[in-house]
Coordinates of C-alpha atoms in Angstrom, one line a residue:
X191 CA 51.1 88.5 238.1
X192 CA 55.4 87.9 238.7
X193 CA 55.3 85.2 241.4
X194 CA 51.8 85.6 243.4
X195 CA 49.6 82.8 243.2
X196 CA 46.4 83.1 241.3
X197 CA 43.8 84.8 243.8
X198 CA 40.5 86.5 244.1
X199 CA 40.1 90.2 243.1
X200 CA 38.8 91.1 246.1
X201 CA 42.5 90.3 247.7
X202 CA 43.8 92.5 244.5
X203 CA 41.9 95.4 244.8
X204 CA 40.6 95.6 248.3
X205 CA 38.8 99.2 248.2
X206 CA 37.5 99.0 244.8
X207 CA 34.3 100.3 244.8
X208 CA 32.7 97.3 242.8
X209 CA 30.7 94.5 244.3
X210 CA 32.9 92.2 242.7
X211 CA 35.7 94.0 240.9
X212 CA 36.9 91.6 237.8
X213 CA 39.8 92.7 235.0
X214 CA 38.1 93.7 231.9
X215 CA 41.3 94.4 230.6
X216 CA 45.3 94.2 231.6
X217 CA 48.4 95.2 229.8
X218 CA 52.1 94.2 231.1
X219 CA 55.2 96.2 230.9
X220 CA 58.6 95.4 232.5
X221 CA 57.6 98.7 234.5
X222 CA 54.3 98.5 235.5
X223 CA 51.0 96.4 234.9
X224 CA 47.7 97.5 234.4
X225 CA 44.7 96.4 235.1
X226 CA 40.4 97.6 234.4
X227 CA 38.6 96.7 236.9
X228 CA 34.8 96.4 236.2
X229 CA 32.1 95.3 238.1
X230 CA 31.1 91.5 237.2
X231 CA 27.3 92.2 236.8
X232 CA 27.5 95.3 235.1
X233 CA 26.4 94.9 231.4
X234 CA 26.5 98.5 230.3
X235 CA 27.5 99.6 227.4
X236 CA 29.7 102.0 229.2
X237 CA 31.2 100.0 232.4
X238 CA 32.4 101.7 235.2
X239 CA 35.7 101.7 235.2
X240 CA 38.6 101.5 237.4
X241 CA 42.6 101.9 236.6
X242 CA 45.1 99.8 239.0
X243 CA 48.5 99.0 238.5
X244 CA 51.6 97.9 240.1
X245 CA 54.7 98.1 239.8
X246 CA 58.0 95.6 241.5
X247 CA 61.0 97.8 239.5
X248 CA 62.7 100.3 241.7
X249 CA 63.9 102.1 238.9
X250 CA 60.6 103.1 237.3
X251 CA 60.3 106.3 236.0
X252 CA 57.0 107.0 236.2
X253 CA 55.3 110.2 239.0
X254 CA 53.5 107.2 240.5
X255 CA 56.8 105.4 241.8
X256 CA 57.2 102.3 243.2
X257 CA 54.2 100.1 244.4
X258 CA 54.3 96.3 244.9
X259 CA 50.2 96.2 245.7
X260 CA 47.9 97.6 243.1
X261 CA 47.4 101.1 243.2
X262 CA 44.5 103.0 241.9
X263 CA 44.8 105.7 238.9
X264 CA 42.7 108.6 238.8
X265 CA 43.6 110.0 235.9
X266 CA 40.9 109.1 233.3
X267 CA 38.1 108.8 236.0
X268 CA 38.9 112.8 237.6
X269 CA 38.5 113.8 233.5
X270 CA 35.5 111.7 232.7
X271 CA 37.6 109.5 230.2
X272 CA 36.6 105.9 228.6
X273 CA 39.1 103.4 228.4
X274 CA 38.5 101.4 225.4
X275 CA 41.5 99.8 225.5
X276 CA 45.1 99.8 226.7
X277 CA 48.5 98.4 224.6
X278 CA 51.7 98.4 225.9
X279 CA 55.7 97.5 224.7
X280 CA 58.0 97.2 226.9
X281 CA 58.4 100.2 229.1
X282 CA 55.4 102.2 227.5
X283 CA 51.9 102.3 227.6
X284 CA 48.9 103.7 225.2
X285 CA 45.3 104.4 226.7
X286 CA 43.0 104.6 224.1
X287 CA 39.9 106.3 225.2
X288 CA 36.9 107.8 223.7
X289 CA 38.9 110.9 223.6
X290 CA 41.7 110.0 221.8
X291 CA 45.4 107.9 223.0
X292 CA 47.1 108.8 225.8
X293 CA 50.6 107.0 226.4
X294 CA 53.1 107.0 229.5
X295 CA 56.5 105.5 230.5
X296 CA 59.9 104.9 228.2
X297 CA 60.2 107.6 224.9
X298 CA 64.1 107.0 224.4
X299 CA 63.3 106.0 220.7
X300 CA 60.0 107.9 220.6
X301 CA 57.6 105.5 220.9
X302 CA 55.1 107.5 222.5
X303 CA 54.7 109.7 219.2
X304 CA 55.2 112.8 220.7
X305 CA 58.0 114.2 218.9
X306 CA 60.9 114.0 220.7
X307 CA 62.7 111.4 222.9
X308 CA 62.2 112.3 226.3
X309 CA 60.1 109.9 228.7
X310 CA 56.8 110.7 230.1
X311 CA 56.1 109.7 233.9
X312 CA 52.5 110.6 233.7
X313 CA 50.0 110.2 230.9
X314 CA 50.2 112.5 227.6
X315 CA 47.7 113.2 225.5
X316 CA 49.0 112.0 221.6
X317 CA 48.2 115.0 219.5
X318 CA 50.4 112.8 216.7
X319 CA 47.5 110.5 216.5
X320 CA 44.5 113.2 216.0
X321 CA 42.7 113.2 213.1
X322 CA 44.2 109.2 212.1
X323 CA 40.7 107.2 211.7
X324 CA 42.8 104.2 213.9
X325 CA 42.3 100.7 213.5
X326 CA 44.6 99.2 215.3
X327 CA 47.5 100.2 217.8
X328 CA 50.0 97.8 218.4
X329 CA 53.6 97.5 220.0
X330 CA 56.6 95.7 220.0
X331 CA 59.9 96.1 222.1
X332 CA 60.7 99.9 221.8
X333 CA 58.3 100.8 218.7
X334 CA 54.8 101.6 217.6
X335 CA 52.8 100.7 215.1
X336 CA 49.4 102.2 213.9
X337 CA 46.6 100.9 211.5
X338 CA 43.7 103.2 210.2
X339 CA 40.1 102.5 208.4
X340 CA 41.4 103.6 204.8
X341 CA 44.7 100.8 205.4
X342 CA 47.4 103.3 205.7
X343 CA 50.2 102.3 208.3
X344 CA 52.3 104.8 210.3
X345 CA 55.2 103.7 212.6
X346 CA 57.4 105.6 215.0
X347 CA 60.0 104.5 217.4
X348 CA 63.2 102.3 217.4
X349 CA 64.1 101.4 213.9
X350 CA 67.1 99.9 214.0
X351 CA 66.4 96.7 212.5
X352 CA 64.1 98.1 209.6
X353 CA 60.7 97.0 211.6
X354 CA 58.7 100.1 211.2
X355 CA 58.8 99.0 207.3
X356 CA 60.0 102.7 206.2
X357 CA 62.6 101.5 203.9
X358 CA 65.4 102.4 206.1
X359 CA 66.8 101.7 209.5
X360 CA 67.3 104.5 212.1
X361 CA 67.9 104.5 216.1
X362 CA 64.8 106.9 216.4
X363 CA 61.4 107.8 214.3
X364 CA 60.0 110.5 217.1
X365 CA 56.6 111.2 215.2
X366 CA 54.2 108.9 213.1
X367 CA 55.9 108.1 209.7
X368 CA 53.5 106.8 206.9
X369 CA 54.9 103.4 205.1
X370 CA 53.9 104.5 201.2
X371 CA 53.5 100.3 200.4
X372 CA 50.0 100.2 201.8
X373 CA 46.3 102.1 201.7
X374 CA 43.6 102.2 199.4
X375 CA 44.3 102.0 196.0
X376 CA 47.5 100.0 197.1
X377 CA 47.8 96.9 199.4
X378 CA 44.9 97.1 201.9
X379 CA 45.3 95.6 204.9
X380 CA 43.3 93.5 207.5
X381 CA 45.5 93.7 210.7
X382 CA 48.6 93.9 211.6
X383 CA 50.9 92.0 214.4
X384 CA 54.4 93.0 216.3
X385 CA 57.0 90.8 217.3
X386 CA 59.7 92.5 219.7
X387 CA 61.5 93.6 216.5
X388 CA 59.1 92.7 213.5
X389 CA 56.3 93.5 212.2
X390 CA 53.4 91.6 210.2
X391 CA 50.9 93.0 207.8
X392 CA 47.7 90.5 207.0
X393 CA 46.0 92.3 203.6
X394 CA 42.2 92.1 202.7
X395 CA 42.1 89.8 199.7
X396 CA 41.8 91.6 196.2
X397 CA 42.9 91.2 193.1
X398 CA 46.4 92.7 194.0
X399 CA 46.4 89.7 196.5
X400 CA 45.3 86.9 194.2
X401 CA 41.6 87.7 196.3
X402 CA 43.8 86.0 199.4
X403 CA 44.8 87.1 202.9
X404 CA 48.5 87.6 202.4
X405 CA 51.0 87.7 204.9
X406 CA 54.1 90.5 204.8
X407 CA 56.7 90.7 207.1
X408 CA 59.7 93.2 207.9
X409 CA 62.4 93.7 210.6
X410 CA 65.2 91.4 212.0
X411 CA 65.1 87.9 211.3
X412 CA 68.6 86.3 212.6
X413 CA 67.1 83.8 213.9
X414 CA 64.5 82.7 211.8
X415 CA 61.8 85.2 213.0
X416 CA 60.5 86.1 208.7
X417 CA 60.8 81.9 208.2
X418 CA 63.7 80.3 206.7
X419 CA 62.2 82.0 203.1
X420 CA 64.5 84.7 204.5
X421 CA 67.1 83.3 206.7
X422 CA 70.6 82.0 205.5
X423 CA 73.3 80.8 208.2
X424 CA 75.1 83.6 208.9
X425 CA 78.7 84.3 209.8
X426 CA 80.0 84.7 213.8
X427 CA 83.2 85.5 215.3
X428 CA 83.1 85.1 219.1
X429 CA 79.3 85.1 218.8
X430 CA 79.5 88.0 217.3
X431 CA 77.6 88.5 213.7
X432 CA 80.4 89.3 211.2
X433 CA 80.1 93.1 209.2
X434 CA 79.8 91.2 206.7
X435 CA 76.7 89.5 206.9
X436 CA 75.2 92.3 208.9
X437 CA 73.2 94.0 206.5
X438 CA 71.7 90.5 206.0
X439 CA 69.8 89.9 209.0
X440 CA 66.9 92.4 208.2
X441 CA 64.6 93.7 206.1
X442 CA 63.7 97.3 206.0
X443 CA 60.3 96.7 203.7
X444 CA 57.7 94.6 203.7
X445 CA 58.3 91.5 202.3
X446 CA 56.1 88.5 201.2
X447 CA 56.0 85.4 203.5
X448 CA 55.0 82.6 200.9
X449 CA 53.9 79.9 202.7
X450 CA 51.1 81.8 204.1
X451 CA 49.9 83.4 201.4
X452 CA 49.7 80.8 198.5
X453 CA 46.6 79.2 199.5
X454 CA 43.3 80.0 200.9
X455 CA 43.6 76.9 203.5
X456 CA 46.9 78.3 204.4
X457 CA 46.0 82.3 205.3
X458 CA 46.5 83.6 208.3
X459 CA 43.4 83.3 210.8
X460 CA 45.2 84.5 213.9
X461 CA 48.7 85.1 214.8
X462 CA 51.2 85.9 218.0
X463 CA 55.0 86.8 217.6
X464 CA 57.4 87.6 219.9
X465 CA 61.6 87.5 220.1
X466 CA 62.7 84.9 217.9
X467 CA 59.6 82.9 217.4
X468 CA 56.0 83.3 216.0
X469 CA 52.8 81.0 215.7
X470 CA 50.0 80.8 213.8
X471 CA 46.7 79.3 213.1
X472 CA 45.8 79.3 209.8
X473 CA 41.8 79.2 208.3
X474 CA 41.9 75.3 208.3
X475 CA 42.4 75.0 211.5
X476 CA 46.5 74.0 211.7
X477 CA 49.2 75.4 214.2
X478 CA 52.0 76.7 213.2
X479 CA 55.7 77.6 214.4
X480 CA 58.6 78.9 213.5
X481 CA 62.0 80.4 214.6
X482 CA 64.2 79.8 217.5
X483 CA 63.4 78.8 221.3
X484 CA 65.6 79.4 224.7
X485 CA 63.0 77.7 226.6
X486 CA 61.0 75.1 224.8
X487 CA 58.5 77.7 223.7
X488 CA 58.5 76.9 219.9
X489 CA 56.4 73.6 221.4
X490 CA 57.7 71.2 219.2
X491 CA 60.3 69.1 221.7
X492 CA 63.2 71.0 219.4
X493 CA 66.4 72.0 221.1
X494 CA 67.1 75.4 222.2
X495 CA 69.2 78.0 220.2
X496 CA 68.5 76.3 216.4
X497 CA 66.7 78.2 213.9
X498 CA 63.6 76.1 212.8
X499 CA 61.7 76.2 209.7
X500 CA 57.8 76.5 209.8
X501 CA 56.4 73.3 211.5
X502 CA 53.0 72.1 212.4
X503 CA 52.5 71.8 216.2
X504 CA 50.2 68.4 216.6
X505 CA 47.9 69.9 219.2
X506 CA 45.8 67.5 221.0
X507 CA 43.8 69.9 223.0
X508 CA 40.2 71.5 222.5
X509 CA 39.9 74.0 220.0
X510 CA 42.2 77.4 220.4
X511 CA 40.1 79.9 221.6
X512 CA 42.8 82.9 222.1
X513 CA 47.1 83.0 222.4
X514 CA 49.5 85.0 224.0
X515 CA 53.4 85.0 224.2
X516 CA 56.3 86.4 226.1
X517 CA 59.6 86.4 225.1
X518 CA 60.3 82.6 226.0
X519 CA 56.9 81.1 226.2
X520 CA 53.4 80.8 224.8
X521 CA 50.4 80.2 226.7
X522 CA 46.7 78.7 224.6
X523 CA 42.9 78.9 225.8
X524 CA 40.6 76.5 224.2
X525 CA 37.0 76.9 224.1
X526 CA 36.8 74.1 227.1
X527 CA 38.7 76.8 229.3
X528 CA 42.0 74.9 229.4
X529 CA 45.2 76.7 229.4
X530 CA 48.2 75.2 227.9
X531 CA 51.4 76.6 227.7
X532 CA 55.0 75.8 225.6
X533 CA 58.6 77.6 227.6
X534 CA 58.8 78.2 230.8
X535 CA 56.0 78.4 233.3
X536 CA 55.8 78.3 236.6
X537 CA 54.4 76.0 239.2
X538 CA 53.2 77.3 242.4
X539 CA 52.4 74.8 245.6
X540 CA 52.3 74.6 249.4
X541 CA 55.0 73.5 251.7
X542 CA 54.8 73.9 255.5
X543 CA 52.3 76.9 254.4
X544 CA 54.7 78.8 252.3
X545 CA 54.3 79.5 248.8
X546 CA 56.7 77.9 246.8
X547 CA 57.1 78.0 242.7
X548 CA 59.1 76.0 240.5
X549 CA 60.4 76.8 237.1
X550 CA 59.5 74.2 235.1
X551 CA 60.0 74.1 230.8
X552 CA 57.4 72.2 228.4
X553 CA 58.4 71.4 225.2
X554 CA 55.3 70.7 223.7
X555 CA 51.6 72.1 224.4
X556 CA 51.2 71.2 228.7
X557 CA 48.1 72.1 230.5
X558 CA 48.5 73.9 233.3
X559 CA 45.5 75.3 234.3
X560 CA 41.7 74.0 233.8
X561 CA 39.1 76.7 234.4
X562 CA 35.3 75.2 235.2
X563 CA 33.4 78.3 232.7
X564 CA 34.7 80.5 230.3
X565 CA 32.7 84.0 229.0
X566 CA 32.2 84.2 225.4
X567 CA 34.4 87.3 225.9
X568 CA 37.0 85.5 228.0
X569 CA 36.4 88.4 230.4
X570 CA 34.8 85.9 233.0
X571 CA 36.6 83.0 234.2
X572 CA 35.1 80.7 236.3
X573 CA 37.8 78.1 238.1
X574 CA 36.6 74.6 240.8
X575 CA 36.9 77.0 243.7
X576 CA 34.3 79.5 242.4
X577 CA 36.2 82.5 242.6
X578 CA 35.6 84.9 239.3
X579 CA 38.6 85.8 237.9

């Protein structure tokens, strides 16, 4: 929530209409961040649902314009649409409702998938999309990613770097482009993940697998981000990348990340990646890191701006229950509702009854927050002062 202190939802969304509005879900852009609001006690299978957002750029695009207090969004409530869930990069957003995707914001590269670069300030319906039996939908800087039931990928968007996995590199992909490596028949795959400029593919083990869960990788990796497997120290000039070496720092297929993918105890069992660094936990239990840090976020007291090779974090903390990154931090929730973060975080306190934060950087895993209960959906939170959060 930028710089406000955690608080109650009621102080968030003061005329919500539930008796105690909590976030079921919430997606971040550098625009605008959304936020659906259920009620607490409502066990439906079909919630009622509310769309808030806010926004503290004065440049956004979007018909809704600038609002530093949450704002509610009628859109999918006036229409009769379910929100099943919502993904964002970072000027765009996707809706995915029981009536297909609807997207909004930043379509310089066509990342919305509606076949042509122009942005959208209010949601679209993606007619792209109809008739793709989707997976998975998920996002990284300027591009898009999709996964369906039969394995087949499709990516649109910025391609500069080779991330959609097409085989080539291009500014813009304006309408779902199919990557011919995987499907049935072919590599099948589990999941995929997005950095900012990278993309993962986990497979399903079968016997084009060696029966494992094998990990693929494609897009820019200057720094590290496909492991050193793929990285060489390149040339500079003024900090500059030399032509020569350019055509080095990426990789416009799918390529095979070894260490992951050699051994069952090694697979992948859940994953996060972001600018120039990526973490994972594999099936027995270890945590992983790789890349380069600004901030301390690679969590393994390394220095900032070196590439580093896949490392084992020694975590000391509960078991990992979920993870989620930005571009210079990570933060962890372990079954015992702890919350530990590695980059930058901030601290907030109390002077002469001002809010005050600090910018502080941990190096290695720090607690920073310890909630009381946790939901076996992480949708309730339950911190010492009894607000639901």
């Amino acid at each position: 929530m930028g710089s406000k202190a955690m608080t109650s939802m009621r102080e968030l969304f003061p005329e919500s209409e539930h008796l105690i509005p909590i976030i079921e879900k919430m997606s971040c852009t550098h625009w605008r961040r959304y936020f659906l609001v259920v009620n607490a006690f409502d066990c439906g299978e079909k919630k009622k649902q509310e769309l808030w957002g806010f926004t503290r750029d004065p440049e956004l695009i979007d018909k809704y314009g600038h609002n530093e207090e949450c704002i509610r969004f009628s859109f999918f409530e006036e229409r009769g649409l379910y929100i099943v869930d919502i993904v964002s990069g970072a000027y765009f957003t996707f809706f995915i409702t029981n009536d297909g995707i609807y997207g909004i914001g930043e379509n310089e590269n066509g990342q919305l998938g509606v076949g042509n670069n122009l942005n959208q300030n209010d949601f679209v319906k993606i007619e792209s999309l109809n008739g793709l039996n989707i997976k998975k939908l998920v996002c990284g800087t300027f591009f898009s990613m999709v996964l369906t039931q039969d394995s087949e990928v499709y990516g649109f968007g910025l391609n500069h770097w080779g991330q959609l996995g097409l085989g080539y590199k291009s500014e813009s992909v304006l309408l779902p482009t199919k990557l011919e490596m995987f499907g049935k028949g072919k590599i099948e795959l589990e999941t995929i993940y997005c950095g900012e400029h990278n993309v993962f593919f986990l497979t399903t083990p079968s016997a084009s697998t060696n029966y494992l869960k094998q990990l693929y990788a494609c897009g820019y990796m200057e720094f590290g981000q496909l492991t050193e497997q793929y990285w060489e120290k390149y040339d500079y000039v003024d900090g500059v990348i030399t032509e020569e070496c350019w055509e080095r720092v990426y990789k416009v297929e799918p390529v095979l990340i070894d260490f992951f993918s050699k051994s069952k105890e090694k697979t992948v069992k859940n994953m996060i990646s972001s600018y120039g660094f990526s973490m994972i936990i594999t099936q027995d239990g270890c945590l992983y890191t790789f890349g380069t840090q600004r901030d301390g976020e690679l969590g393994i007291d390394a220095k900032n701006d070196e590439v580093y090779p896949i490392t084992e974090i020694q975590w000391k903390g509960d078991e990992i229950r979920s993870m989620t990154c930005g571009t210079d931090n990570t933060h962890f929730l372990t079954n015992n509702g702890s919350i530990y973060n590695t980059g930058h975080h901030y601290v907030m306190s109390l002077v002469k009854q001002k809010l005050k934060q600090q910018l502080v950087y941990n190096n290695i895993p720090t607690l920073v927050f310890k909630f009381d209960q946790i939901s076996r959906d992480d949708r309730i939170l339950m911190s010492s002062s009894t607000e639901i959060y």
